[in-house]
Structures are given as C-alpha cells and as structure tokens.
Coordinates of C-alpha atoms and ligand atoms in Angstrom, one line a residue:
M1 CA 116.4 103.3 123.1
H2 CA 113.0 101.9 124.3
K3 CA 111.8 99.5 121.6
W4 CA 108.2 100.8 121.7
W5 CA 107.3 98.8 118.5
R6 CA 107.8 95.5 120.2
S7 CA 104.8 96.0 122.4
A8 CA 102.8 98.8 120.8
A9 CA 99.0 98.7 120.2
I10 CA 98.8 100.4 116.8
Y11 CA 95.6 101.8 115.4
Q12 CA 95.2 101.7 111.6
L13 CA 93.6 105.0 110.6
Y14 CA 92.1 104.9 107.1
V15 CA 91.9 108.6 106.5
R16 CA 89.1 109.0 104.1
S17 CA 86.7 107.0 106.4
F18 CA 87.8 108.1 109.9
A19 CA 86.4 111.7 110.4
D20 CA 85.4 114.4 108.0
G21 CA 86.4 117.8 109.3
N22 CA 85.1 120.0 106.4
G23 CA 81.8 118.4 105.4
D24 CA 82.8 117.2 102.0
G25 CA 81.9 113.6 102.8
T26 CA 85.5 112.4 102.9
G27 CA 87.6 112.0 106.0
D28 CA 90.6 114.3 106.4
L29 CA 93.5 115.3 108.6
P30 CA 91.7 118.1 110.5
G31 CA 89.0 115.5 111.3
A32 CA 91.6 113.1 112.5
R33 CA 93.3 115.8 114.6
E34 CA 90.0 116.5 116.3
R35 CA 89.6 112.9 117.2
L36 CA 93.1 112.3 118.6
P37 CA 91.7 112.5 122.2
Y38 CA 89.4 109.6 121.3
L39 CA 92.4 107.5 120.3
A40 CA 94.3 108.5 123.4
G41 CA 91.3 107.4 125.4
L42 CA 91.1 104.2 123.6
G43 CA 94.6 103.6 124.8
V44 CA 96.7 103.1 121.6
D45 CA 100.4 103.8 121.4
A46 CA 100.7 104.6 117.7
I47 CA 98.6 105.4 114.6
W48 CA 99.3 104.0 111.2
F49 CA 97.9 106.3 108.5
N50 CA 97.0 104.8 105.2
P51 CA 98.4 106.9 102.3
W52 CA 97.7 110.6 102.8
Y53 CA 99.6 111.8 99.7
P54 CA 98.3 113.6 96.6
S55 CA 96.6 111.0 94.6
P56 CA 94.0 110.6 91.8
M57 CA 92.5 107.9 94.0
S58 CA 92.4 105.2 91.4
D59 CA 93.3 102.8 94.3
A60 CA 92.2 104.9 97.3
G61 CA 95.5 106.6 97.7
Y62 CA 97.8 103.7 96.8
D63 CA 98.4 105.5 93.6
I64 CA 100.6 108.4 94.7
S65 CA 101.5 111.3 92.5
D66 CA 103.7 113.1 95.0
Y67 CA 105.4 111.3 97.9
R68 CA 106.3 114.5 99.7
G69 CA 102.8 116.2 99.9
I70 CA 99.3 115.8 101.3
E71 CA 96.3 115.1 99.2
P72 CA 94.4 118.4 99.1
V73 CA 91.1 116.6 99.9
F74 CA 92.8 115.4 103.2
G75 CA 94.4 118.7 104.0
T76 CA 97.9 120.2 103.9
L77 CA 101.4 119.5 105.0
A78 CA 100.9 122.0 107.8
D79 CA 97.9 119.8 109.0
A80 CA 100.2 116.8 108.9
D81 CA 102.9 118.6 110.9
A82 CA 100.3 119.7 113.4
L83 CA 98.9 116.3 113.7
I84 CA 102.3 114.7 114.2
G85 CA 103.0 117.2 117.0
E86 CA 99.6 116.8 118.7
A87 CA 99.8 113.1 118.6
H88 CA 103.3 113.1 120.1
S89 CA 102.1 115.4 122.9
L90 CA 99.4 112.8 123.7
G91 CA 102.1 110.1 123.7
I92 CA 101.0 108.6 120.4
R93 CA 103.5 107.8 117.7
I94 CA 102.8 108.2 113.9
I95 CA 103.4 105.7 111.2
V96 CA 102.9 106.5 107.5
D97 CA 102.4 104.3 104.5
V98 CA 105.0 104.4 101.8
V99 CA 104.2 102.8 98.4
P100 CA 107.4 101.9 96.7
N101 CA 106.3 99.3 94.2
H102 CA 104.4 101.7 92.0
A103 CA 103.4 105.3 91.5
S104 CA 100.3 106.9 90.1
D105 CA 100.2 107.3 86.3
Q106 CA 99.9 111.1 87.2
H107 CA 103.3 111.1 88.9
R108 CA 105.6 113.5 87.2
W109 CA 108.1 110.8 86.4
F110 CA 105.5 108.8 84.6
T111 CA 104.2 111.7 82.5
E112 CA 107.8 112.5 81.6
A113 CA 108.3 108.9 80.6
L114 CA 105.3 108.9 78.3
A115 CA 106.5 112.1 76.7
A116 CA 110.1 111.0 76.4
G117 CA 109.4 107.9 74.2
P118 CA 111.1 104.5 73.9
G119 CA 114.6 104.0 75.0
S120 CA 114.7 107.1 77.1
A121 CA 116.2 107.4 80.6
A122 CA 112.8 108.6 81.8
R123 CA 111.2 105.3 80.7
D124 CA 113.9 103.2 82.4
R125 CA 112.4 104.3 85.8
F126 CA 109.4 102.0 84.9
W127 CA 109.0 98.8 82.9
F128 CA 108.3 99.8 79.3
R129 CA 108.7 97.1 76.7
P130 CA 107.6 96.5 73.1
G131 CA 104.6 94.1 72.7
R132 CA 104.8 90.6 71.3
G133 CA 103.3 89.4 68.1
P134 CA 102.7 91.1 64.8
G135 CA 102.5 94.9 65.3
G136 CA 103.5 94.4 69.0
D137 CA 99.8 94.2 69.9
Q138 CA 100.2 91.5 72.5
P139 CA 101.5 92.2 76.1
P140 CA 105.2 91.5 76.6
N141 CA 104.5 88.5 78.8
N142 CA 101.7 86.6 80.5
W143 CA 101.7 88.3 83.9
Q144 CA 98.3 89.1 85.4
S145 CA 97.3 92.1 87.5
I146 CA 96.6 91.3 91.1
F147 CA 93.4 93.3 90.6
G148 CA 92.4 91.3 87.5
G149 CA 93.2 91.5 83.8
P150 CA 96.6 91.7 82.2
A151 CA 99.5 93.4 84.1
W152 CA 100.4 95.4 81.0
T153 CA 98.8 98.5 79.3
R154 CA 99.8 99.8 75.9
V155 CA 100.6 103.5 75.4
T156 CA 100.3 105.8 72.5
E157 CA 103.6 107.3 71.6
P158 CA 104.1 111.1 71.4
D159 CA 103.8 110.8 67.6
G160 CA 100.4 109.2 67.9
S161 CA 101.4 105.7 66.9
P162 CA 100.5 102.6 69.0
G163 CA 103.6 102.1 71.2
E164 CA 105.2 100.3 74.1
W165 CA 103.5 98.6 77.0
Y166 CA 104.2 99.3 80.7
L167 CA 103.9 97.0 83.6
H168 CA 101.4 97.4 86.5
L169 CA 101.0 94.6 89.0
F170 CA 97.9 96.4 90.3
A171 CA 95.6 98.9 88.3
P172 CA 96.8 100.4 85.0
Q173 CA 96.9 103.8 86.9
Q174 CA 99.7 102.3 89.1
P175 CA 102.8 101.8 86.9
D176 CA 105.5 99.7 88.6
F177 CA 108.8 101.3 89.3
N178 CA 112.0 99.7 88.0
W179 CA 114.0 99.1 91.2
G180 CA 117.1 98.3 89.1
N181 CA 117.2 102.0 88.3
A182 CA 119.5 104.0 90.6
S183 CA 117.3 107.1 90.6
V184 CA 114.4 105.1 91.9
R185 CA 116.5 103.9 94.8
A186 CA 117.8 107.4 95.5
E187 CA 114.3 108.9 95.3
F188 CA 112.9 106.6 98.0
E189 CA 115.8 107.0 100.3
D190 CA 115.1 110.7 100.1
V191 CA 111.4 110.2 100.7
L192 CA 112.2 108.2 103.9
R193 CA 114.4 111.0 105.1
F194 CA 111.7 113.5 104.3
W195 CA 109.2 111.8 106.6
F196 CA 111.5 110.8 109.3
G197 CA 112.8 114.3 109.3
R198 CA 109.2 115.6 109.9
G199 CA 109.0 113.4 113.0
V200 CA 107.1 110.3 111.8
D201 CA 108.1 107.3 113.9
G202 CA 107.6 104.5 111.4
I203 CA 107.1 103.6 107.8
R204 CA 104.7 100.9 106.6
I205 CA 106.1 99.5 103.3
D206 CA 103.3 98.6 100.9
S207 CA 103.5 95.5 98.8
G208 CA 107.0 94.9 100.2
A209 CA 107.7 91.6 98.6
L210 CA 107.0 92.8 95.0
L211 CA 109.5 95.5 94.4
T212 CA 112.2 93.8 92.4
K213 CA 111.6 92.0 89.1
D214 CA 113.6 89.7 87.0
P215 CA 114.8 92.1 84.3
R216 CA 114.2 89.5 81.6
L217 CA 110.5 89.7 82.5
P218 CA 110.0 86.0 81.7
D219 CA 106.5 84.4 81.5
I220 CA 105.3 83.0 84.7
A221 CA 104.3 79.3 85.2
T222 CA 100.9 78.6 86.6
G223 CA 101.1 78.2 90.4
Q224 CA 104.8 79.3 90.5
P225 CA 105.4 80.0 94.2
P226 CA 107.0 83.3 95.4
G227 CA 110.7 83.0 96.0
P228 CA 114.1 83.5 94.3
A229 CA 113.0 81.9 91.0
H230 CA 109.7 83.9 90.8
P231 CA 109.9 86.8 88.4
Y232 CA 108.5 89.4 90.8
S233 CA 107.4 88.1 94.2
D234 CA 109.8 87.5 97.2
R235 CA 113.0 87.6 95.2
D236 CA 116.3 87.6 96.9
D237 CA 117.4 91.0 95.5
V238 CA 114.6 92.8 97.4
H239 CA 116.6 92.4 100.7
D240 CA 119.3 94.7 99.4
I241 CA 116.8 97.5 99.3
Y242 CA 115.7 96.9 102.9
R243 CA 119.3 96.8 104.2
S244 CA 119.8 100.3 102.8
W245 CA 116.5 101.5 104.2
R246 CA 117.4 100.1 107.6
A247 CA 120.6 102.1 107.6
I248 CA 118.6 105.2 107.0
A249 CA 116.0 104.4 109.7
D250 CA 118.9 103.8 112.1
E251 CA 120.0 107.4 111.6
Y252 CA 116.8 108.5 113.4
P253 CA 116.5 107.0 116.9
G254 CA 113.4 105.0 117.6
R255 CA 112.1 104.9 114.0
V256 CA 110.8 101.6 112.6
L257 CA 110.2 99.9 109.2
I258 CA 107.2 97.6 109.0
G259 CA 106.8 95.4 105.9
E260 CA 103.6 94.5 104.2
I261 CA 104.9 91.2 103.1
W262 CA 101.9 89.2 102.0
L263 CA 103.4 85.7 101.9
P264 CA 101.7 82.5 103.1
D265 CA 104.9 80.9 104.2
A266 CA 106.2 82.0 107.7
T267 CA 109.8 80.9 107.0
R268 CA 110.0 83.2 104.0
L269 CA 108.6 86.0 106.0
A270 CA 111.4 85.5 108.6
R271 CA 114.0 86.7 106.1
Y272 CA 112.6 90.2 106.0
V273 CA 113.2 90.6 109.7
N274 CA 116.8 89.4 109.6
P275 CA 119.2 91.7 111.5
G276 CA 119.8 94.8 109.5
E277 CA 116.5 94.7 107.7
L278 CA 112.9 95.5 108.7
H279 CA 111.9 95.8 112.3
T280 CA 108.6 93.9 111.9
V281 CA 106.3 92.5 109.3
F282 CA 102.5 92.2 109.3
N283 CA 101.3 88.8 110.4
F284 CA 99.2 87.6 107.5
P285 CA 99.3 84.0 108.5
Y286 CA 97.5 85.1 111.7
L287 CA 95.1 87.4 109.9
S288 CA 94.1 84.6 107.5
C289 CA 93.7 81.9 110.1
P290 CA 90.3 80.4 110.8
W291 CA 88.7 80.6 114.2
D292 CA 90.0 77.2 115.2
A293 CA 92.2 76.5 118.3
A294 CA 94.6 74.0 116.6
E295 CA 95.1 76.3 113.6
L296 CA 95.6 79.3 115.7
R297 CA 98.0 77.6 118.0
R298 CA 100.1 76.4 115.0
V299 CA 100.2 80.0 113.6
I300 CA 101.1 81.4 117.0
D301 CA 103.9 78.9 117.4
Q302 CA 105.2 79.6 113.9
T303 CA 105.1 83.3 114.5
L304 CA 107.0 83.1 117.8
A305 CA 109.6 80.8 116.1
L306 CA 110.6 83.5 113.7
G307 CA 112.6 84.9 116.5
A308 CA 111.6 88.4 115.5
P309 CA 109.2 90.8 117.4
A310 CA 105.8 89.5 116.6
T311 CA 102.8 91.5 115.2
W312 CA 99.2 90.3 115.6
V313 CA 96.8 91.5 113.0
L314 CA 93.1 90.5 112.8
S315 CA 92.0 92.7 109.9
N316 CA 92.8 95.7 107.7
H317 CA 91.5 97.8 104.9
D318 CA 92.0 95.0 102.4
V319 CA 90.1 92.2 104.1
D320 CA 86.6 91.4 105.4
R321 CA 85.8 92.8 108.8
I322 CA 86.1 90.1 111.5
V323 CA 82.6 90.3 112.9
S324 CA 81.3 89.2 109.5
R325 CA 84.1 86.7 108.9
Y326 CA 83.7 84.9 112.2
G327 CA 80.0 84.7 111.7
R328 CA 80.4 82.6 108.6
A329 CA 80.6 78.8 108.1
D330 CA 84.2 79.2 106.9
T331 CA 86.1 81.6 109.1
A332 CA 89.4 81.7 107.3
F333 CA 90.2 84.6 105.1
S334 CA 91.8 84.6 101.7
L335 CA 91.4 87.1 98.9
D336 CA 89.5 84.7 96.7
R337 CA 86.9 83.8 99.4
R338 CA 85.3 87.2 99.2
R339 CA 83.5 86.6 95.9
Y340 CA 81.7 83.7 97.5
F341 CA 80.9 84.9 101.0
H342 CA 79.6 88.3 100.2
N343 CA 76.4 86.6 98.9
F344 CA 75.5 85.4 102.4
P345 CA 74.5 87.5 105.3
G346 CA 76.5 85.6 108.1
D347 CA 75.6 85.5 111.7
V348 CA 76.6 88.9 113.2
E349 CA 75.8 87.8 116.8
L350 CA 78.1 84.8 116.6
G351 CA 80.7 86.8 114.7
T352 CA 80.6 89.5 117.4
R353 CA 81.0 87.1 120.2
R354 CA 84.0 85.5 118.5
A355 CA 85.4 88.9 117.6
R356 CA 85.4 89.9 121.2
A357 CA 87.1 86.6 122.2
A358 CA 89.6 87.1 119.4
A359 CA 90.4 90.6 120.5
L360 CA 91.3 89.5 124.0
L361 CA 93.3 86.5 122.7
T362 CA 95.2 88.7 120.3
M363 CA 95.9 91.4 122.8
A364 CA 97.4 88.9 125.2
L365 CA 99.9 87.5 122.7
P366 CA 103.5 88.6 123.0
G367 CA 104.3 91.4 120.7
S368 CA 102.6 94.4 119.1
V369 CA 99.0 94.4 118.0
Y370 CA 97.2 96.2 115.1
I371 CA 93.6 97.4 115.4
Y372 CA 91.9 98.4 112.1
Q373 CA 89.6 101.4 112.7
G374 CA 86.1 100.3 113.4
E375 CA 87.0 96.9 114.8
E376 CA 86.9 98.5 118.2
L377 CA 83.2 99.3 117.5
G378 CA 82.5 95.8 116.1
L379 CA 81.5 97.1 112.7
W380 CA 80.5 94.5 110.1
E381 CA 81.5 94.2 106.5
V382 CA 79.0 96.2 104.5
Q383 CA 78.1 93.7 101.7
D384 CA 75.2 95.4 100.1
I385 CA 76.8 98.6 98.7
A386 CA 75.0 99.5 95.5
D387 CA 77.1 98.7 92.4
E388 CA 77.2 102.3 91.2
L389 CA 78.7 103.4 94.5
R390 CA 81.5 100.9 94.6
Q391 CA 84.9 102.4 94.1
D392 CA 87.4 99.6 94.5
P393 CA 89.3 98.9 91.3
I394 CA 89.1 95.2 92.1
W395 CA 85.3 95.4 91.7
R396 CA 85.7 97.0 88.3
R397 CA 88.6 95.0 87.0
T398 CA 86.9 91.7 87.8
N399 CA 83.6 92.9 86.2
G400 CA 81.9 92.6 89.6
A401 CA 82.9 89.0 90.2
D402 CA 84.9 90.1 93.3
P403 CA 83.0 92.6 95.4
G404 CA 86.3 94.2 96.5
R405 CA 87.2 96.0 99.6
D406 CA 84.7 98.9 99.9
G407 CA 82.7 97.0 102.5
S408 CA 85.4 97.3 105.1
R409 CA 86.0 101.0 104.3
V410 CA 82.7 102.5 105.1
P411 CA 83.0 105.8 107.1
L412 CA 82.9 105.4 110.9
P413 CA 79.8 106.1 113.0
W414 CA 80.6 108.6 115.8
S415 CA 77.4 109.9 117.2
G416 CA 73.7 110.5 116.7
T417 CA 71.0 108.2 115.4
E418 CA 71.2 108.6 111.7
P419 CA 73.8 108.9 108.9
P420 CA 76.3 110.5 108.7
F421 CA 76.5 109.6 112.5
G422 CA 78.8 112.5 113.2
F423 CA 81.3 111.4 110.6
S424 CA 80.8 114.7 108.9
P425 CA 79.9 117.9 110.8
T426 CA 76.3 118.9 111.2
G427 CA 74.8 120.5 108.1
A428 CA 77.5 119.0 105.8
A429 CA 76.7 119.6 102.2
H430 CA 77.8 116.1 101.1
E431 CA 76.9 112.6 102.2
P432 CA 79.7 110.2 103.3
W433 CA 81.6 108.8 100.3
L434 CA 80.1 105.4 101.0
P435 CA 76.7 105.0 102.7
Q436 CA 76.6 103.8 106.3
P437 CA 74.1 101.2 107.4
K438 CA 71.3 102.7 109.5
E439 CA 71.7 99.9 112.0
W440 CA 75.1 101.4 112.9
R441 CA 73.1 103.8 115.2
D442 CA 73.8 101.2 117.9
L443 CA 77.5 101.1 117.1
T444 CA 78.5 104.7 117.3
V445 CA 81.3 105.8 119.6
E446 CA 78.7 107.7 121.5
A447 CA 76.3 104.7 121.9
E448 CA 79.1 102.3 122.8
T449 CA 80.7 104.7 125.3
A450 CA 77.4 104.6 127.2
N451 CA 77.0 100.8 127.0
A452 CA 79.2 98.9 129.5
G453 CA 78.8 95.7 127.4
S454 CA 80.0 97.3 124.1
M455 CA 82.9 96.3 122.0
L456 CA 84.4 99.7 122.5
R457 CA 84.4 99.3 126.3
L458 CA 86.0 95.9 125.9
Y459 CA 88.8 97.4 123.8
Q460 CA 89.3 100.3 126.2
D461 CA 89.5 97.9 129.2
A462 CA 91.8 95.5 127.4
L463 CA 94.2 98.2 126.2
R464 CA 94.3 99.8 129.6
I465 CA 95.1 96.5 131.3
R466 CA 97.6 95.5 128.5
R467 CA 99.4 98.8 129.0
S468 CA 99.6 98.6 132.7
A469 CA 100.5 94.9 133.1
P470 CA 104.2 94.3 132.7
A471 CA 103.4 90.7 131.7
L472 CA 101.5 91.7 128.5
G473 CA 103.0 93.2 125.3
D474 CA 106.5 92.0 124.6
G475 CA 107.9 89.1 126.6
P476 CA 107.7 85.4 127.1
M477 CA 104.7 83.2 127.0
S478 CA 104.1 79.5 127.8
W479 CA 101.2 77.2 126.9
L480 CA 99.2 75.6 129.6
P481 CA 97.8 72.1 129.2
A482 CA 94.4 72.4 127.7
A483 CA 91.9 70.5 125.5
P484 CA 92.7 70.8 121.8
T485 CA 89.8 73.2 121.4
V486 CA 91.0 75.6 124.1
L487 CA 93.9 78.0 124.0
A488 CA 95.4 78.6 127.4
F489 CA 98.7 80.3 128.1
D490 CA 100.6 82.3 130.7
R491 CA 102.3 85.7 130.1
M492 CA 105.1 86.5 132.6
P493 CA 107.0 89.8 132.9
A494 CA 110.3 89.5 131.1
T495 CA 112.2 90.8 134.1
A496 CA 110.8 90.2 137.6
V497 CA 109.2 93.4 138.8
A498 CA 108.2 93.6 142.5
G499 CA 104.4 93.3 142.9
T500 CA 103.7 92.2 139.4
S501 CA 102.3 88.8 138.5
A502 CA 101.6 86.6 135.5
V503 CA 98.5 87.0 133.3
R504 CA 96.7 83.9 132.3
C505 CA 94.7 83.9 129.1
V506 CA 92.1 81.3 128.3
A507 CA 90.1 81.2 125.0
N508 CA 87.4 78.7 124.7
L509 CA 86.8 77.7 121.1
S510 CA 84.9 74.6 121.9
P511 CA 81.1 74.3 121.7
T512 CA 80.7 73.7 125.4
P513 CA 81.5 75.7 128.6
I514 CA 84.7 74.9 130.4
T515 CA 86.1 75.3 133.9
L516 CA 88.6 78.1 134.3
P517 CA 92.1 77.2 135.3
P518 CA 93.3 78.2 138.8
H519 CA 93.6 81.9 139.2
A520 CA 93.6 84.6 141.9
T521 CA 91.4 87.2 140.3
M522 CA 89.5 87.7 137.1
L523 CA 90.9 90.6 135.1
L524 CA 88.5 90.7 132.1
T525 CA 86.3 88.5 130.1
S526 CA 85.0 88.9 126.6
G527 CA 81.5 87.8 127.7
P528 CA 79.7 86.8 130.9
L529 CA 80.5 83.5 132.6
T530 CA 77.6 81.0 132.9
D531 CA 77.4 79.3 136.3
G532 CA 81.1 80.1 136.8
L533 CA 82.1 78.4 133.5
L534 CA 83.7 80.0 130.5
P535 CA 81.2 79.8 127.6
P536 CA 82.0 78.9 124.0
D537 CA 83.7 81.6 122.0
T538 CA 84.8 83.5 125.1
T539 CA 88.2 84.6 126.4
A540 CA 89.2 85.4 129.9
W541 CA 92.2 87.2 131.3
L542 CA 93.1 86.0 134.8
R543 CA 95.6 87.1 137.4
V544 CA 97.6 84.2 138.9
Ligands
GLC601 C1 98.6 96.9 99.4 C2 97.5 97.8 100.0 C3 96.3 97.8 99.2 C4 96.7 98.3 97.8 C5 97.8 97.5 97.2 C6 98.4 98.2 96.1 O1 98.2 95.6 99.5 O2 97.3 97.4 101.4 O3 95.3 98.5 99.7 O4 95.6 98.3 97.0 O5 98.9 97.3 98.1 O6 99.1 99.4 96.5

C-alpha cells in the first residue's frame, strides 16, 4: 500500500471560515464542495476538516454532541458523503478530526449522567467527584482549565441540592471522558469504524496526550512536567488506547492516525509514533520555532531523529498566522505570547517575505506538510476584532487578558473588492461570522490568481514542483556546508529514477545577500534575486 501520508501536502480546512454555501455567514460543507476544484488546483493531496459534528459551538466545534453526525449549520451526512466522494474523484483524501478527551455538555451521555446522580454508571463515563471543604464547595483538586479558571464545575443534583463537581480540562461545556471506563473505549472504537467505513482516509486525534488521568486525581505541583508522573498529560497508559486504535485503522487499508500531541519535548513525542501506534504526530516544536537558522536546524534534526515520518506545520487554527508572527520582534510562538503581541501591529511586509521563505523551506523538508487555510493567501492575524464579536472561550475565560484564537479564524476572502469577498454568495442575508479586514481585497483568491508575485501563485508553483520532483516529499536529506545563518540542504530521490536529480534548498536567514551554491537551474525562489544574490529572508529551490 502506497504510504501517501509520508509525503502528502495536507490542507487544513476550518469549515466555518472556508466558504459559505447558503448565505448564513458561516462556512459549510456545500461551500467546501463547491471549492474543491480550487484545492485540486492548489495541488494538495489531502484535506483535514476541523470538527464538523453537531455541536453547541462553545469551543468552535471541539465540543461535540454527536460523533456520528454533521452539524446542521454545516450541512448533512449526505453532504459529507458527497464531499468525500467528490474529493476522492479529484485525487484528494479526507481526514476528519475526532475529539476523544471530552464531549459537549449537551452530549446524550452527559445529560444522562447529570440526571442519573452520584455513584451511577452514567457518571462513571466522566469525572464526577464530591467537592472539598465544608459543604463540598471547593473543587476536588487544584487543576486549572487550559482555557483559564478552575478545571472543575459544580452541578446541581436532580433533587435541586448543590452536588458533585465534574472535570473539564477545557471549557465547562467540555466535560472530560473517563478513559478508564470500558464503554468510553468501545464508543470511540465504534466512532473510528463509522468514519473509516464512510471512506475517510485519516483521523486527527485532538488533545491526544491528555486522554488518561490518574484516577486518584491528585493535586498537581506547580511546573510539574508532562510524563508518567503527571496526573493527566502524556501518561504512559495513553499508549494502550492508541495501540487498539491502530489495530482498527489497520483493518482499513491506507487509513492513518495523526496525533495532536502538544508536547515541547521531541523525545516524548517519539513514543506516540512507535510501531503499532500513531502514523504521525503534528510537529509542534517546528510550529513554535522562531525564524532563526540555528533554532530551525536544531528542530529539523530532532524531528528527523525521531525515526518516524516527519510532519511540518507552520500554523493552525489555534495559533497566530505566520505573516504576523514573522513580522514581530520575537518570532517564536507559544500560547502565552499572544496576550503580549496582539497589542502591536507588527511588520506585515517583513512577515510576508519571511512567510514566503518559510513556505519553500517547509515544503522542501522530508515528510508531509500541513497548510492552514489562508496561509496560501498570506492572510494576517486579525488583531483588532471588536470585543463583542469575539467568540473564543479563551478570551472569555481569561477576562480578555488573552485575545484568543479568533484572529486566525476570520473567513477567507475569495473574490470581489469588499466583504464578504465571495465567502458568502451574492445577496447573502448575513455577514460573515467574524468581520474581514477591508484590506483583504488584495488577498482574495481572485486577486492573487491574477498576480504572478502573489503568495497563492508561490504555493501553487511550489506544490506542483514538490509533487512532480521525486526528490521532494518523503526521502533522505543532507545538510550542505553553510554559514550559521543559512539553511542549505540537498534532497535526493530515495531510489534512483532515471532522469531525476536532486533538489537543493537554500534559505537565507541572514541580514545580507548571499551567493547561491552551485546549481544547474533555478526551480523557484520565494522572492527576486538582487544582482544574482539571494537576499535576506528568501529561499531558493535549485536543480543540481
Ligand atoms: C485542540 C484544538 C483546539 C481545541 C482544544 C480542545 O487543541 O486544536 O482548537 O480548542 O483542542 O478541544
């Protein structure tokens, strides 16, 4: 079986912001279906859909009330089936997001648990505990929600009395499942089969390091690192779940499991891609890395040393857009930086130049690559969304201290010169669910298609070359001697194919132009050369 996921260019499609088919201001599956030819033209091999299931949208669909359906605002199961079929006929595979750490508080199991009361089997599917202190009015332990505030919420019992507390590592509307409960395990194994059976090619596992908890629910020490001794992050017992999931995936040829394992330590990440577990994990060390040659080289080497198929990710729906990030004084990303950097405009021109260079660097690395929707247009992080329009629970739960993730989730501009820029059909009754900057008139798909120097044209060219050159995608790479501020490496076809040659990639992260290494022809550059030299913040692909 062709291991497509080892080389694939995977487009992350954030449904509610991609394309609105029915004019209600929210993206949907019919909108996505209409735009599949755009994605085929872009040259991607697969699409990862953020959650498309029925959801009260307390966390933009990461609060799922039915794992086997489609959110009515997005469409129907028939739309999903049609979309999967149409994508396949265009040669595009489909990956769906599964969220196993928590459900929505509107999930049938959770409403049953509330009604069933303390000590019931229904409550054992989640983490219900009595509170501490007199009257049980303190949370059962000191865990904090990743979105801010305590990780526990107290319920009112069916008889009206103040009752137990339940655990939610994210928002209160996202109660955590108890993975020690056999029915939880059985349920998700069935969910996997449900979607594989409908033809999806891969599953992205949300919050994949957090599933299992120490059943004693001990207090957590400040700064306690993820790992076997941590009460809920990166525990050893999570691997047992992935071994059983892998056995299921293997029943369906060509299907893959991709983990969202947000761990800073590459060696801990490696355990998830041990034989018999996940196929790949998202590369968060690369995503967080500053625009710095030495740091990038270190992360690239560490990634390749994992011995598992690499993924290269520059951004996603949870982090700042790269054009904005790379235009800042500090180009690293971490979740706690957002609250500081959103107060400054950043240098979009510099950020765009670097984002172009980073795109070519990333697409030349060995492995698969993820492209978050809108990065191919060079969209920036929208930092000035009015408070009353913000929807991210992070914003609310931190009382506005953290601006949250809405700025990277603004609906895409497709065409025309004013909002909604073709995101919604002409004459739509509703505005896009988040307002689009009017300056995006220059960044629509239509405008960028007509502009040979646009980000879109760069992505199209790069993906076309990447797909046709046997040296790119999966396979070996070797560093070339270069200054510490320059990244230069060769990609060779894994097996010698007649008439194919190596591709040489050179990224100049220094402040001065550099001489290009020897080459036969120039394949692509992220920006024009100056006097035959490669300018700062520019990448070239060369044929040798
Ligand atoms: C993941 C998702 C994020 C979501 C969280 C809780 O990190 O990418 O968007 O809010 O999990 O499900």
